[in-house]
Coordinates of N, CA and C in Angstrom, one line a residue:
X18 N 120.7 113.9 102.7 CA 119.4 113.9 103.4 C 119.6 113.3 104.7
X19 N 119.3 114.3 105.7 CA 119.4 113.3 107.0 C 118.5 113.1 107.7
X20 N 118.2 112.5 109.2 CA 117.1 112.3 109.8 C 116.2 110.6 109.1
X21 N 116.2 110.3 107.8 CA 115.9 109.1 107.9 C 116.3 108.0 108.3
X22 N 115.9 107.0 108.9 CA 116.4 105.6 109.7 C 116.6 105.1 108.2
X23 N 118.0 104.1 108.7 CA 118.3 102.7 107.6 C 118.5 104.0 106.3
X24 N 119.0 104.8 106.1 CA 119.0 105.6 104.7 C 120.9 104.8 104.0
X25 N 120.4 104.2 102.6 CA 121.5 104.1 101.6 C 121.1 105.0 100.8
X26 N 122.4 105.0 100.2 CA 122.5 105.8 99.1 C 123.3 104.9 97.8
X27 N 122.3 104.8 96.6 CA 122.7 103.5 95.8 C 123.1 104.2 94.4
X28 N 123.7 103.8 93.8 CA 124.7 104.0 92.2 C 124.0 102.5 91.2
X29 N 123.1 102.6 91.1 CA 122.6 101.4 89.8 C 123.0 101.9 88.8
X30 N 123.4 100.7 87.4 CA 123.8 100.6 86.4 C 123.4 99.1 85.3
X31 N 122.8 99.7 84.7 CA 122.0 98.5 84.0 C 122.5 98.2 82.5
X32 N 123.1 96.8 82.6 CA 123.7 96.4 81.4 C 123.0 95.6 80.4
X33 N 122.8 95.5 79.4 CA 121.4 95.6 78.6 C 122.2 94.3 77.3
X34 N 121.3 93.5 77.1 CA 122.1 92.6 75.1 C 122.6 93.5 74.6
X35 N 123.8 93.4 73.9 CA 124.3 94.1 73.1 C 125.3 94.8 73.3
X36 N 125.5 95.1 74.5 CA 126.7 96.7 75.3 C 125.9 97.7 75.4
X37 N 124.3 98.1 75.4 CA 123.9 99.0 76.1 C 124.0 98.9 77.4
X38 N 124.3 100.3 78.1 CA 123.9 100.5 79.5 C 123.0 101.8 79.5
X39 N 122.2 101.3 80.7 CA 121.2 102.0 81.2 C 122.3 103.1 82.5
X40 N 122.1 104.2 82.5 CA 122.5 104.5 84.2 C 123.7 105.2 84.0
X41 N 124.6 105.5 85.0 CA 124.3 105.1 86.7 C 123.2 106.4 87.3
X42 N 121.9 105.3 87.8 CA 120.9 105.7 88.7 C 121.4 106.4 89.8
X43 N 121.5 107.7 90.4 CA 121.3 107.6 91.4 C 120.1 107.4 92.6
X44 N 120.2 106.6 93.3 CA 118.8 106.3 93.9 C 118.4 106.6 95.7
X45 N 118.1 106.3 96.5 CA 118.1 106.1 98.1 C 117.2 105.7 98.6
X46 N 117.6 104.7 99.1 CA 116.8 103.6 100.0 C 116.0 104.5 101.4
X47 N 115.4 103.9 102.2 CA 115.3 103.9 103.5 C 114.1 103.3 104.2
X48 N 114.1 103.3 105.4 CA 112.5 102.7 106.0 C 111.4 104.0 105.5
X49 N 111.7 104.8 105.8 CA 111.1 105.7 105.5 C 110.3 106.4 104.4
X50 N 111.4 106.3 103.3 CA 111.1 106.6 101.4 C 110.8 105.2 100.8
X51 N 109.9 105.5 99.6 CA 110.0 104.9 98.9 C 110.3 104.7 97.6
X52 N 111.6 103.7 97.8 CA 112.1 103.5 96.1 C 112.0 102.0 96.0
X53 N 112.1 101.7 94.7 CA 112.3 100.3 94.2 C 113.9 99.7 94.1
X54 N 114.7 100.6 94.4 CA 116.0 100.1 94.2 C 116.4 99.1 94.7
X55 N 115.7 98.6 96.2 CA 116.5 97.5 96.4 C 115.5 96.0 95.6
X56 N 114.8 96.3 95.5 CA 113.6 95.8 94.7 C 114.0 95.4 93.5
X57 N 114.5 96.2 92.5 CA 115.2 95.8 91.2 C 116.4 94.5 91.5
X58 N 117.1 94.7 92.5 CA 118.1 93.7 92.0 C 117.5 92.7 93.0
X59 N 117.1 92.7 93.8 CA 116.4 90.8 94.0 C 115.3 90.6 93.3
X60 N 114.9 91.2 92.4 CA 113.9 90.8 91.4 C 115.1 90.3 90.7
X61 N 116.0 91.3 90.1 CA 116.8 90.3 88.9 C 117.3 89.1 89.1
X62 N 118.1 88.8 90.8 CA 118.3 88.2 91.3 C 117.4 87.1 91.3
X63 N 116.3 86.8 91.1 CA 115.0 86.1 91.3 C 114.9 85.3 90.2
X64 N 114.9 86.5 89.1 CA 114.8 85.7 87.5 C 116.2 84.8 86.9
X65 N 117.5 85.5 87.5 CA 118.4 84.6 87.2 C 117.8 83.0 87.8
X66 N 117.4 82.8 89.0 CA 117.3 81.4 89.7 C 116.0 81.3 88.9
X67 N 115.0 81.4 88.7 CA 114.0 81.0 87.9 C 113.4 80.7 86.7
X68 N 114.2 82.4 85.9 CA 113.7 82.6 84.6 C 112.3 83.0 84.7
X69 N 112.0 83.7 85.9 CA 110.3 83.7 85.9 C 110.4 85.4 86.1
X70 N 109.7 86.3 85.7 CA 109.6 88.1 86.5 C 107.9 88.0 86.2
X71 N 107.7 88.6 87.5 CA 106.4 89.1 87.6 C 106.3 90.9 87.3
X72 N 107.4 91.7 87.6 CA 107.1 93.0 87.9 C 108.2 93.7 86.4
X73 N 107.7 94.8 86.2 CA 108.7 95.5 85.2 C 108.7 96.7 85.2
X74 N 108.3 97.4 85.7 CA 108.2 99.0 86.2 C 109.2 99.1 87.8
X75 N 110.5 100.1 87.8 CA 110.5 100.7 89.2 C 111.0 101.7 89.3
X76 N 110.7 102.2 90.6 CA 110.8 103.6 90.2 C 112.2 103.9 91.3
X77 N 112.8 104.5 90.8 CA 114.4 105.0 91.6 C 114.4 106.2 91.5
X78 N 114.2 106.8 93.2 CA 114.1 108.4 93.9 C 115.9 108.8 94.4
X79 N 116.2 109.8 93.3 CA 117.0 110.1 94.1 C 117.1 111.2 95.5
X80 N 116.7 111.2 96.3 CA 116.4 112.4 97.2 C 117.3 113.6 97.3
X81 N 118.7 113.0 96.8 CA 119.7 114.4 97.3 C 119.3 115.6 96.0
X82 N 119.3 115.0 94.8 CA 118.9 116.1 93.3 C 117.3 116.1 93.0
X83 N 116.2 115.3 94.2 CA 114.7 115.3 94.1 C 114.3 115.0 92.9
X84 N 115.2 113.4 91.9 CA 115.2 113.4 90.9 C 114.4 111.6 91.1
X85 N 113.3 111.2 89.8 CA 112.7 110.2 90.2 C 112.9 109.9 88.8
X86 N 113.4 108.9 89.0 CA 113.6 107.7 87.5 C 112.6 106.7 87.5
X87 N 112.0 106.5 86.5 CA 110.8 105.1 86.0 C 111.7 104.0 85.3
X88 N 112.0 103.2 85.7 CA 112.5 102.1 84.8 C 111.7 101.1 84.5
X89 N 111.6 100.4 83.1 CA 110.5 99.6 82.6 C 112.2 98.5 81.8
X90 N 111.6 97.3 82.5 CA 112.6 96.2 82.1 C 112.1 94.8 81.7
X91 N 112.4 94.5 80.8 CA 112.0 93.0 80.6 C 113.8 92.1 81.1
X92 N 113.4 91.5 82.3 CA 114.9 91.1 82.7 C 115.6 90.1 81.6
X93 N 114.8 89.4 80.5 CA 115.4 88.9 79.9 C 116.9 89.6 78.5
X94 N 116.8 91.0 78.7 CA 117.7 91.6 77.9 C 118.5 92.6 78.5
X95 N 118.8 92.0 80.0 CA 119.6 92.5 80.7 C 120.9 91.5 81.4
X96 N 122.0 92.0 80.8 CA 123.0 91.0 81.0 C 123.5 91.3 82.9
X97 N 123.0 92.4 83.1 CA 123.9 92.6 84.5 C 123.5 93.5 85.2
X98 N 123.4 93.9 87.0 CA 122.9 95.4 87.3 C 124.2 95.5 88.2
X99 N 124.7 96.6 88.1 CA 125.8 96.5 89.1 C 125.1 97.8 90.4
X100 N 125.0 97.8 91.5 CA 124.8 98.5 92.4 C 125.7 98.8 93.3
X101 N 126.2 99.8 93.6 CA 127.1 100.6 94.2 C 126.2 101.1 96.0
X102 N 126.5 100.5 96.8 CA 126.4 101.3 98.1 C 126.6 102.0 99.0
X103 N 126.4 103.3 99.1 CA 127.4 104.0 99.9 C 127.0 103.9 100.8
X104 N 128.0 102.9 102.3 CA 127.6 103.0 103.3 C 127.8 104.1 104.5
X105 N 126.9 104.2 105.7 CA 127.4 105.4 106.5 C 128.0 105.9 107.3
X106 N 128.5 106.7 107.7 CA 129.7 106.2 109.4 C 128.9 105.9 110.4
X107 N 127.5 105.9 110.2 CA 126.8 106.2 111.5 C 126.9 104.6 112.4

């Protein structure tokens, strides 16, 4: 997809109690679209330093396959998110 300002393109993977994984998400950021992806991991990032989450729904658009993921998470049964960035030549 081109033409968006600030456009990532993100690979999430959600590691869950036990050895479940969720994923890999494909997702994409930009000023323009709106996804939750960068949202998910400073939220997790948030609850590691606090133990506190306010939010548990997000939604991750992938633009290039027009594919929209709903994720619903309680961060407490999530051991890890690994996010993958593909950055751009531009």
């Amino acid at each position: 997809m081109t033409g968006h300002k600030a456009l990532t393109n993100h690979e999430v993977t959600i590691c869950l109690d036990g050895g479940a994984v969720l994923g890999p998400f494909k997702a994409t950021w930009s000023t323009e679209l709106t996804s939750d992806v960068r949202e998910l991991v400073k939220d997790y990032d948030t609850f590691l330093q606090t133990g506190k989450q306010s939010r548990f729904k997000y939604h991750l658009h992938d633009s290039e396959k027009r594919y929209a993921h709903t994720v619903v998470l309680h961060f407490s049964n999530v051991t890890g998110i690994y996010d993958r960035v593909a950055l751009s030549d531009d």
